Backbone as ProteinMPNN parsed JSONL, in Angstrom:
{"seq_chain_A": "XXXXXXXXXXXXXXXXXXXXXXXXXXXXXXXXXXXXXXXXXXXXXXXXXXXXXXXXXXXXXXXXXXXXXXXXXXXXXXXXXXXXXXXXXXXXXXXXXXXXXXXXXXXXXXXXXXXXXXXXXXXXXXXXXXXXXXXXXXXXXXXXXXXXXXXXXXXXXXXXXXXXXXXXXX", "coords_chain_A": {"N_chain_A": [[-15.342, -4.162, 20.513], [-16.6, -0.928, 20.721], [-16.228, 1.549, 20.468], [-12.901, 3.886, 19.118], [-11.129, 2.38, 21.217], [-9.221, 0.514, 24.186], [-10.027, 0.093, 26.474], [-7.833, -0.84, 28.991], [-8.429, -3.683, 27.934], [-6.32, -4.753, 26.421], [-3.484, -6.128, 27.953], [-0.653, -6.318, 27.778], [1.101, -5.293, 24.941], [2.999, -6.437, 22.445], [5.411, -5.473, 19.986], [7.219, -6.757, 17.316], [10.083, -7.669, 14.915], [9.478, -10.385, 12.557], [12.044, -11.962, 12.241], [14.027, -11.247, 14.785], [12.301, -11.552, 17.603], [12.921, -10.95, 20.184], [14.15, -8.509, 19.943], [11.965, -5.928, 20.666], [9.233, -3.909, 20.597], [7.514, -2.579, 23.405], [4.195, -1.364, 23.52], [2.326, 1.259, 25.365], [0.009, 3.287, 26.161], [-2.842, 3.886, 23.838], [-2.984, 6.913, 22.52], [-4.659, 8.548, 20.832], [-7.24, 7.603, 21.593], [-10.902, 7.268, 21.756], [-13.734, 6.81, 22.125], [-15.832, 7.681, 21.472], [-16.018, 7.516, 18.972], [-17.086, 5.465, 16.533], [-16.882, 2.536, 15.844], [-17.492, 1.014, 12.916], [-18.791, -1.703, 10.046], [-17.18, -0.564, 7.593], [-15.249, -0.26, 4.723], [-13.194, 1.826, 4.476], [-11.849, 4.709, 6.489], [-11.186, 7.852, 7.519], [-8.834, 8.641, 9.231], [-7.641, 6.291, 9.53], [-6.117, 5.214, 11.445], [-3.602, 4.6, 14.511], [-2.221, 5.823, 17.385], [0.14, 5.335, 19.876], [1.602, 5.802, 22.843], [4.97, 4.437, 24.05], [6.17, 1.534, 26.217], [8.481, 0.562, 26.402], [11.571, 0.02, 24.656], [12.677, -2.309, 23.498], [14.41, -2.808, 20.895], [16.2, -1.871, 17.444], [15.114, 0.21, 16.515], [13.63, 2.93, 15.128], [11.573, 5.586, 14.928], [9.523, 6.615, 12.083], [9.931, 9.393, 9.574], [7.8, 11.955, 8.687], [7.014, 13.087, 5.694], [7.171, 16.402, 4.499], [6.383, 17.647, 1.83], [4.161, 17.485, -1.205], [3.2, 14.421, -2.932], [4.258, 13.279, -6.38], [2.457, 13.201, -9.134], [2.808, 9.974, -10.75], [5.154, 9.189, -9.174], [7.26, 6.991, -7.597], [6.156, 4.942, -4.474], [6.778, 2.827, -1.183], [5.915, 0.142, 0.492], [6.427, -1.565, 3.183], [6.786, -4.706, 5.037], [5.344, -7.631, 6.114], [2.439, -9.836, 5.1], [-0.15, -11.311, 6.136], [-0.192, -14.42, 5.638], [2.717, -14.689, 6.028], [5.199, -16.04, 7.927], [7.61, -15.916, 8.358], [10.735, -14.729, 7.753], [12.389, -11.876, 6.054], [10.87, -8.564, 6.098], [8.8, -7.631, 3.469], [9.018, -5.135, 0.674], [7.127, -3.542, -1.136], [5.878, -2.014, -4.28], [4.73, 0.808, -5.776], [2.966, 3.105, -7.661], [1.965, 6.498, -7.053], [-0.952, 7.531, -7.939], [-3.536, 9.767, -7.877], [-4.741, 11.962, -5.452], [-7.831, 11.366, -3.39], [-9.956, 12.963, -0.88], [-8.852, 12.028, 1.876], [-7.528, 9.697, 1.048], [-5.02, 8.366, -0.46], [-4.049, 7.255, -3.541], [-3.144, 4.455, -5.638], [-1.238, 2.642, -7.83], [-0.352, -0.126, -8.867], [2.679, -1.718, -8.826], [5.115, -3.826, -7.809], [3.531, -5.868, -5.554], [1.864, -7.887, -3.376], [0.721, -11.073, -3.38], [-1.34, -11.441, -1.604], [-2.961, -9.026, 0.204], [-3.83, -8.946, 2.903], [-2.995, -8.634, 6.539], [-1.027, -6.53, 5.883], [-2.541, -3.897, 7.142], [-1.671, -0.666, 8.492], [1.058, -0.681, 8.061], [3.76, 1.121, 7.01], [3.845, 3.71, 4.181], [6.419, 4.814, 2.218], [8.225, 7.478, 0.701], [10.743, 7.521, -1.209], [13.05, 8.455, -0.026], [12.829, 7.233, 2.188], [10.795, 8.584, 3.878], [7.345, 8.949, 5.538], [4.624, 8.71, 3.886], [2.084, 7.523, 4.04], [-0.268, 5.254, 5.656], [-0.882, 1.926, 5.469], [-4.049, 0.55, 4.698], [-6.856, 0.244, 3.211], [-8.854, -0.157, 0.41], [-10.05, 2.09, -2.43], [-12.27, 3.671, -4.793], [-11.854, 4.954, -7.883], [-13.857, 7.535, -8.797], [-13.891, 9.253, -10.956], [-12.781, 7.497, -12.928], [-14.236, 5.354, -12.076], [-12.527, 2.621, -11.239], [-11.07, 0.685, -9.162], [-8.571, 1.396, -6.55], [-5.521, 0.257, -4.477], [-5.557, 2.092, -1.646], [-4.046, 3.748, 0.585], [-4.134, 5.147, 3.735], [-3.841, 8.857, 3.649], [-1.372, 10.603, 5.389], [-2.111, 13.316, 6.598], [-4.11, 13.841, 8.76], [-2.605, 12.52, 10.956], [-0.486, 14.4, 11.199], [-1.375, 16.31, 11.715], [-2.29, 15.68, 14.574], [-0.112, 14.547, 15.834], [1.085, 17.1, 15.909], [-0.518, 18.512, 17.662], [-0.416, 17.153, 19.45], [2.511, 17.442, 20.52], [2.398, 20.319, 21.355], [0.847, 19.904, 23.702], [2.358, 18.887, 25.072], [4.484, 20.455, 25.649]], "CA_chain_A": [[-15.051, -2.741, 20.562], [-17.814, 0.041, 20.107], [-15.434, 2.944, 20.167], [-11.497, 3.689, 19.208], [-10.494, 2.157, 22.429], [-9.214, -0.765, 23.599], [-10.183, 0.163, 27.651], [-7.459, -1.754, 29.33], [-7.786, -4.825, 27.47], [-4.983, -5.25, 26.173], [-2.307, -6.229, 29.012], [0.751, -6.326, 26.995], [1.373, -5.289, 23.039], [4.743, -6.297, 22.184], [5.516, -6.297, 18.679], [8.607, -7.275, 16.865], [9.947, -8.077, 13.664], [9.465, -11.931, 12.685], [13.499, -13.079, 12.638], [14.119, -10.934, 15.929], [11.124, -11.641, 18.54], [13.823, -10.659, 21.112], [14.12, -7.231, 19.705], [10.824, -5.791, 20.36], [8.625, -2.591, 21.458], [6.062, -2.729, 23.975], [3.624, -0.315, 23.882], [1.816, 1.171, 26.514], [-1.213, 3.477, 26.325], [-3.371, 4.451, 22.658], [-3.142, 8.452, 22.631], [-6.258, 8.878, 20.212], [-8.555, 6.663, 22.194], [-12.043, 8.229, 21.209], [-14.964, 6.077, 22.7], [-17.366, 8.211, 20.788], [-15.743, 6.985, 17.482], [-17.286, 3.845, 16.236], [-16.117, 1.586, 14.829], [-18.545, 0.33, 12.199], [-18.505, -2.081, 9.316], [-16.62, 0.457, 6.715], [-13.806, -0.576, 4.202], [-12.235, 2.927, 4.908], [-11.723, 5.8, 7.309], [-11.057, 8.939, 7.101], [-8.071, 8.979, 9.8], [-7.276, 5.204, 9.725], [-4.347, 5.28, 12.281], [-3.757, 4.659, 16.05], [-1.177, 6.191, 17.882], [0.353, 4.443, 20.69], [2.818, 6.119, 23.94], [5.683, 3.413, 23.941], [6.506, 1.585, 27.467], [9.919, -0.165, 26.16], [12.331, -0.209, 23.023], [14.384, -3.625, 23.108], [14.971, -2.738, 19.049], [16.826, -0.66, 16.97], [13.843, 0.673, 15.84], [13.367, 4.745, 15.165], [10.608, 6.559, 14.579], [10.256, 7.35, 10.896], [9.997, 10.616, 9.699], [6.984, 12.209, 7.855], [7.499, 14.144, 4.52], [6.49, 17.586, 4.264], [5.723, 17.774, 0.515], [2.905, 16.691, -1.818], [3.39, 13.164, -3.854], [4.006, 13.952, -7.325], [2.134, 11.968, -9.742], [3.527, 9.157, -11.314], [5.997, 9.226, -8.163], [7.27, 5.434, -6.755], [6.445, 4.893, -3.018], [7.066, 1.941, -1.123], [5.092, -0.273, 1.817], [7.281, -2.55, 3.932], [5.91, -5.417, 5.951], [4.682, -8.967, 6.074], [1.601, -10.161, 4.861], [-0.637, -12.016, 6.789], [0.68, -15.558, 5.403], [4.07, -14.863, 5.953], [5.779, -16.2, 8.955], [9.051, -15.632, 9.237], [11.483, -14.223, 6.807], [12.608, -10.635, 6.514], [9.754, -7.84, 5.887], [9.348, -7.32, 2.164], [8.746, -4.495, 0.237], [6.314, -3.47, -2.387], [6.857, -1.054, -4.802], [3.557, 1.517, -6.256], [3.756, 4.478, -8.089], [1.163, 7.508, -6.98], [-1.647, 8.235, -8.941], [-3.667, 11.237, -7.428], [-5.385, 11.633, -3.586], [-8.941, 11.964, -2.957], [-9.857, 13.753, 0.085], [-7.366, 11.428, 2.882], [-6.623, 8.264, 0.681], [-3.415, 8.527, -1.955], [-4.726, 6.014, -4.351], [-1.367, 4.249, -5.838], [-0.829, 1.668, -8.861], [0.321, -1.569, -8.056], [3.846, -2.186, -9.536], [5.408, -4.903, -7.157], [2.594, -6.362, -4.714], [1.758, -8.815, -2.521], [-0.481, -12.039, -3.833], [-2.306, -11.529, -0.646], [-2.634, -7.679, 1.063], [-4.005, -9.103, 4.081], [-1.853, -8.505, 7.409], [-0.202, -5.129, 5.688], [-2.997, -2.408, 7.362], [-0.968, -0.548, 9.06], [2.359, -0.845, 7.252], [4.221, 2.3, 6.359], [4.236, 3.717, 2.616], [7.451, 5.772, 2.16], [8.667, 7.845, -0.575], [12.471, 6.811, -2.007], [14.187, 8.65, 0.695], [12.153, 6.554, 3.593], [9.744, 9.297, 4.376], [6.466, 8.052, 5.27], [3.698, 9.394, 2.789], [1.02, 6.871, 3.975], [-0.329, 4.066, 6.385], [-1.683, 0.703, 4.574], [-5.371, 1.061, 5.265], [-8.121, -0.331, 1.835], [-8.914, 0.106, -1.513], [-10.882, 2.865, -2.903], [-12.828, 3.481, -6.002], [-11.648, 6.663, -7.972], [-14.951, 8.431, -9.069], [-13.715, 9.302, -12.042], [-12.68, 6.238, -13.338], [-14.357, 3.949, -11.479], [-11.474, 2.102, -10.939], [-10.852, 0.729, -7.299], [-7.577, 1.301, -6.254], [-5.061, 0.291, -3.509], [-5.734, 3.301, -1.545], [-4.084, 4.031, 1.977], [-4.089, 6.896, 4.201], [-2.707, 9.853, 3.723], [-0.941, 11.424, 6.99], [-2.511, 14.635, 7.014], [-4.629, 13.792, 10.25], [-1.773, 12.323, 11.791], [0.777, 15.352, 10.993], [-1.852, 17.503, 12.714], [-2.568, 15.342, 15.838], [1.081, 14.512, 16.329], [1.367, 18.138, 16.031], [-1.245, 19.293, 18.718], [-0.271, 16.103, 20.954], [3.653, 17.991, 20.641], [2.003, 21.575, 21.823], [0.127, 19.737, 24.837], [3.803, 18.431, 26.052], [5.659, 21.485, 26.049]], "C_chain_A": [[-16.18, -1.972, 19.893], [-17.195, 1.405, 19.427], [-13.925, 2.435, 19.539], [-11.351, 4.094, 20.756], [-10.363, 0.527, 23.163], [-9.668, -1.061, 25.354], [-9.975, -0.698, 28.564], [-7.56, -3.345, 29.304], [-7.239, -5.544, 26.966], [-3.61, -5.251, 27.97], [-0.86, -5.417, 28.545], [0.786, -6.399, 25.888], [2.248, -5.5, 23.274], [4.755, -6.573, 20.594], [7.041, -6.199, 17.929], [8.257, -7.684, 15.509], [9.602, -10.249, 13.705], [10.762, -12.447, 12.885], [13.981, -12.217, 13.507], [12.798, -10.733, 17.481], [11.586, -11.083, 19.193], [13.863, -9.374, 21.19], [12.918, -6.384, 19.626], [10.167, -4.546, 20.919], [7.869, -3.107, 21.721], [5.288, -1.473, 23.817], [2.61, -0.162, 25.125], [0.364, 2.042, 26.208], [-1.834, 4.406, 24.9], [-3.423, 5.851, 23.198], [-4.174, 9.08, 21.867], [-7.108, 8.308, 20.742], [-9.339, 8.412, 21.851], [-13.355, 7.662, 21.247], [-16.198, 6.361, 22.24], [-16.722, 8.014, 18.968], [-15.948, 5.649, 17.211], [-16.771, 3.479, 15.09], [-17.273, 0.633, 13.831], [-17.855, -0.633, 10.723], [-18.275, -1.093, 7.839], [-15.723, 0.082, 6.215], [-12.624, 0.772, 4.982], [-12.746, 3.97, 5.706], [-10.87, 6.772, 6.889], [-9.763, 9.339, 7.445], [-7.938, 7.371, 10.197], [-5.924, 4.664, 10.383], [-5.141, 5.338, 13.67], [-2.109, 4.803, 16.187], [-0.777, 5.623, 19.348], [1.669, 5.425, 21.717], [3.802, 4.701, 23.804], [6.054, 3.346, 25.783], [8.026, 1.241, 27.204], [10.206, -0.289, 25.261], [13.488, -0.913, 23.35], [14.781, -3.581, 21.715], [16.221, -1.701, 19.209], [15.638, 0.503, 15.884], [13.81, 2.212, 16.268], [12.128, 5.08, 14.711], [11.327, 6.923, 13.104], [9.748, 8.957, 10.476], [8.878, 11.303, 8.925], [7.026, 13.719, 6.867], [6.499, 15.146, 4.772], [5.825, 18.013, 2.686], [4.896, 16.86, -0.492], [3.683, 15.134, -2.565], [3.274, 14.101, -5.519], [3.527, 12.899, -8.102], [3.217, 11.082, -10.45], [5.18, 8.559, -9.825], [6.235, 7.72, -7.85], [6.957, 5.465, -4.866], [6.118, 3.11, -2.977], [6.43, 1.064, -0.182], [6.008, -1.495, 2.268], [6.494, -3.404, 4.93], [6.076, -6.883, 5.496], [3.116, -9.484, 6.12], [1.09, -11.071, 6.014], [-0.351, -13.803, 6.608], [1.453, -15.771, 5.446], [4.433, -15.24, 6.893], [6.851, -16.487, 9.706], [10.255, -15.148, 7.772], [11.615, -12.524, 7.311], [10.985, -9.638, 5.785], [10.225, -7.947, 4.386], [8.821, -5.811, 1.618], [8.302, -4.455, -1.203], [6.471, -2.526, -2.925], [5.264, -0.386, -5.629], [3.965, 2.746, -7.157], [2.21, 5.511, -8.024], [0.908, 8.145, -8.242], [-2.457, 9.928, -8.556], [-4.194, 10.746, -5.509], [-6.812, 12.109, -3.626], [-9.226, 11.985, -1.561], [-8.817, 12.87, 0.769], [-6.84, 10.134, 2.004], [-5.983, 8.733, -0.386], [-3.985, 7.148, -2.694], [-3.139, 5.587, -5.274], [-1.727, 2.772, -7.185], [0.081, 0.774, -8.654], [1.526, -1.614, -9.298], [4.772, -3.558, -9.271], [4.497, -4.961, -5.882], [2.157, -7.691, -4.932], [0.837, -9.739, -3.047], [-1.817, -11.61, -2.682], [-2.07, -9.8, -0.12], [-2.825, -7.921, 2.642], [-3.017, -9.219, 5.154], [-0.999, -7.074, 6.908], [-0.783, -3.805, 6.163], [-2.038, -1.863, 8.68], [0.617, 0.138, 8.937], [2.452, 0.32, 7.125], [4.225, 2.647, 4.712], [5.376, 5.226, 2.966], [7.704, 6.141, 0.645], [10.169, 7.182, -0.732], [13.39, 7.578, -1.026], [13.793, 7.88, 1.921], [11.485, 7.709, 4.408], [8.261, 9.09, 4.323], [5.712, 9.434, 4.618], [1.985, 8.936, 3.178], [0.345, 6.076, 4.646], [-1.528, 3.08, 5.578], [-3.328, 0.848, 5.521], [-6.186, 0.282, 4.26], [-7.688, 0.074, 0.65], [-10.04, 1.443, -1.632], [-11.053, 3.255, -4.093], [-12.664, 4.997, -6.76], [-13.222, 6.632, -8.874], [-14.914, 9.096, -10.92], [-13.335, 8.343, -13.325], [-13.165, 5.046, -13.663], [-13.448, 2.979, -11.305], [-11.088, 1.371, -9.146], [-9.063, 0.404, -7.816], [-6.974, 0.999, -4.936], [-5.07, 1.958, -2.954], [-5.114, 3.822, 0.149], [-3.899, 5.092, 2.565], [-3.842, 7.146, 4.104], [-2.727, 10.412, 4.684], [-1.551, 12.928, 7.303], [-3.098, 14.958, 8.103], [-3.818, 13.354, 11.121], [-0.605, 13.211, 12.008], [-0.494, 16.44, 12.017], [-2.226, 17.107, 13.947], [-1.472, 15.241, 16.277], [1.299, 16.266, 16.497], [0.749, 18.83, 17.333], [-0.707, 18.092, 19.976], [1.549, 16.802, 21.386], [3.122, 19.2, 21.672], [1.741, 21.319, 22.993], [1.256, 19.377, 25.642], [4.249, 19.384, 26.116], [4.595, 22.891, 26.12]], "O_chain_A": [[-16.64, -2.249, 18.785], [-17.474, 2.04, 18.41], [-13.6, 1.256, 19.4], [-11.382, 5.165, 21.362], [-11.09, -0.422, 22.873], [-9.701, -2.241, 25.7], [-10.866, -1.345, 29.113], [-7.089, -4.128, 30.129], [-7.408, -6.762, 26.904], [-3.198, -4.346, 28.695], [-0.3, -4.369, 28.869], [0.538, -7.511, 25.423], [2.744, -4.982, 24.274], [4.277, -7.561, 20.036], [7.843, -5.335, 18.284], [7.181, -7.939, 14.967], [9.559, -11.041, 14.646], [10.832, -13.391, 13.671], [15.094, -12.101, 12.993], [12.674, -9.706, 18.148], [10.878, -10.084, 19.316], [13.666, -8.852, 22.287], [12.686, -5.998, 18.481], [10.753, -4.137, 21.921], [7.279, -3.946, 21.04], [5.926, -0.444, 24.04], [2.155, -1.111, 25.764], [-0.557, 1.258, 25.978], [-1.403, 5.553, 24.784], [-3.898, 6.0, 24.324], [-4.584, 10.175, 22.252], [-8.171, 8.576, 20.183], [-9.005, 9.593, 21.753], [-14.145, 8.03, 20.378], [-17.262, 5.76, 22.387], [-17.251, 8.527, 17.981], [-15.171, 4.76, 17.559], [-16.412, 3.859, 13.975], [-17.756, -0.416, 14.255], [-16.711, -0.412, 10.325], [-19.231, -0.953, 7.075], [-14.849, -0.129, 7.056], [-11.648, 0.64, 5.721], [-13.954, 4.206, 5.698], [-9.972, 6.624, 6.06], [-9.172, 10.109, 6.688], [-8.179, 7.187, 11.39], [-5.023, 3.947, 9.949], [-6.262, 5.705, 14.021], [-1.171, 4.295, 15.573], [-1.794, 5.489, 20.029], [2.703, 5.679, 21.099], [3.153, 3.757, 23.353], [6.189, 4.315, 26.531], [8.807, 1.792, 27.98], [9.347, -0.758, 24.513], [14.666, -0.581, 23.475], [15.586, -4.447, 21.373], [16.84, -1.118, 20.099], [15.653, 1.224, 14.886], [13.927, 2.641, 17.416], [11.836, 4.41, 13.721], [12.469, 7.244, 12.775], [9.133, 9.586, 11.337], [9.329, 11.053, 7.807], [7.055, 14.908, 7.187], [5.339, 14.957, 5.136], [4.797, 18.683, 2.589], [5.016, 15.635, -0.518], [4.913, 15.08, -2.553], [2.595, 15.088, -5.802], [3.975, 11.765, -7.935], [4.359, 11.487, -10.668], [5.928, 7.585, -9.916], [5.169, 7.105, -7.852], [7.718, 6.111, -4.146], [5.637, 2.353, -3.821], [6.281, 2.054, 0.535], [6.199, -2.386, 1.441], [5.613, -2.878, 5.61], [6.861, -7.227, 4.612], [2.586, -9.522, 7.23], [1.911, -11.547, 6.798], [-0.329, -14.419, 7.674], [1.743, -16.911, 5.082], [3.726, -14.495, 7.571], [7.112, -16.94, 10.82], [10.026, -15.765, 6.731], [11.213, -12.002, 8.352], [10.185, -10.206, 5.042], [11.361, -8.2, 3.984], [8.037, -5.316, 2.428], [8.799, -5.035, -2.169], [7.243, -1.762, -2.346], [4.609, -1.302, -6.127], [5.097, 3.213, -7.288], [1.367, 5.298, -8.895], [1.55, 8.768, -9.088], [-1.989, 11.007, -8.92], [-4.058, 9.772, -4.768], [-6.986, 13.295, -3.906], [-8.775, 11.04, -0.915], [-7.727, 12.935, 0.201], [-5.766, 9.613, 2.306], [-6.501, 9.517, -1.182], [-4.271, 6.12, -2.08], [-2.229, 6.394, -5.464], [-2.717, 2.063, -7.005], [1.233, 0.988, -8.276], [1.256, -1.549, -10.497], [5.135, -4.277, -10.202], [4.703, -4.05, -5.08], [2.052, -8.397, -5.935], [-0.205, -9.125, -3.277], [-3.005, -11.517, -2.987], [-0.906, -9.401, -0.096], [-2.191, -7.308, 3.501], [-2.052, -9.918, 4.844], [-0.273, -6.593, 7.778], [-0.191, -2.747, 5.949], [-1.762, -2.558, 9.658], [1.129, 1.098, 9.513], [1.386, 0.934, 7.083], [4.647, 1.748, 3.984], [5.192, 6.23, 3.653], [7.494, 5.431, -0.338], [10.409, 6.15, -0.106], [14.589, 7.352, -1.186], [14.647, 7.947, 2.805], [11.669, 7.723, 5.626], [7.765, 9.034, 3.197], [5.988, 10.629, 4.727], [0.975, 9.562, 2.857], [-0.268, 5.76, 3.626], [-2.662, 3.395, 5.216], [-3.528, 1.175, 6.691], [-6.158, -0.857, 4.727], [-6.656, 0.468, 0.106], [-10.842, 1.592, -0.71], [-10.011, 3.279, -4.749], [-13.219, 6.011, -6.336], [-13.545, 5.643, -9.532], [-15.816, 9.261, -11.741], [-13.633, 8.563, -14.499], [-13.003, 4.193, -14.536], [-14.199, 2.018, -11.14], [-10.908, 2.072, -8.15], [-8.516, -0.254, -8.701], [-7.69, 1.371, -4.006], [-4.685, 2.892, -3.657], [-5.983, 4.305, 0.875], [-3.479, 6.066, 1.94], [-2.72, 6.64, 4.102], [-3.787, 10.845, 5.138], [-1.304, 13.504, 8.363], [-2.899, 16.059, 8.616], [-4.107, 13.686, 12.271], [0.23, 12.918, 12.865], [-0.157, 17.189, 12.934], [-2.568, 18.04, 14.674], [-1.394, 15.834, 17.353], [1.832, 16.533, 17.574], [1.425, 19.62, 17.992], [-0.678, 18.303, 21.189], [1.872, 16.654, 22.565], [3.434, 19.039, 22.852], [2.157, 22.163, 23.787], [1.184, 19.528, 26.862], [4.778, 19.341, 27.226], [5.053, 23.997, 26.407]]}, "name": "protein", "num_of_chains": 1, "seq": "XXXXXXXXXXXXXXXXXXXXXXXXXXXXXXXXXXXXXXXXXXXXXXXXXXXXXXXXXXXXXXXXXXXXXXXXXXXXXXXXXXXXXXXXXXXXXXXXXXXXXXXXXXXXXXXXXXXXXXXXXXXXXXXXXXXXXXXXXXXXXXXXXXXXXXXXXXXXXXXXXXXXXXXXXX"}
């Protein structure tokens, strides 16, 4: 891949939890494709998300919902998933508590986490009512600190593309 795009080669995504395979979404066609966005060797991005049209929902799976208000420091949020070593059990959840945000990454303090992070980019971070806040993405180094922190996106590019991709439907 040169660009964000995957230009029909992917056939079939299906993804599912690990103890329901059965229960699963397919998706059907990336809605940010962006062929003039490369993809280069970079820990982080700026807008580290792909958005996906869905062709089929064999789940019970919803769309979650994205908070309207800031993180407050010291705040708990949460990232749900399965690590890349895991292979079969239920998703687990990790447990952080928000330190500040520089420009798109929420930089967060590890409280309950994963031996391994690998397999979680992606993952949702929710606040305590299950509002997402975040998508698992790198680490980043606060500037002031120096410090590297778990650092994953913050939705602000995805609250305004979901927003203009809403306007273009209706």
């Amino acid at each position: 891949m040169e660009g964000v795009s995957f230009e029909n080669g992917i056939k079939r995504w299906s993804l599912y939890g690990l103890t329901k395979p059965s229960e699963n979404v397919i998706i059907d066609k990336l809605l940010n494709e962006n062929k003039e966005e490369p993809i280069l060797e970079k820990s982080t991005y700026d807008d580290d998300w792909l958005v996906f049209s869905l062709k089929n929902n064999f789940s019970k799976a919803k769309a979650l919902e994205i908070r309207e208000k800031p993180l407050i420091s010291g705040e708990k949020v949460y990232v749900v998933g399965w690590t890349r070593k895991m292979e079969n059990g239920e998703q687990r959840i990790y447990e952080f508590e928000y330190y500040k945000t520089i420009g798109k990454r929420i930089l967060l303090k590890d409280i309950v986490v994963p031996e391994q992070f690998g397999g979680l980019s992606g993952a949702p971070v929710l606040d305590e009512d299950g509002k997402v806040v975040g998508i698992v993405s790198g680490k980043t180094t606060d500037p002031d600190s120096g410090k590297s922190y778990f650092a994953p996106c913050a939705i602000i590019g995805l609250k305004v593309f979901l927003e203009n991709l809403h306007q273009k439907k209706y």
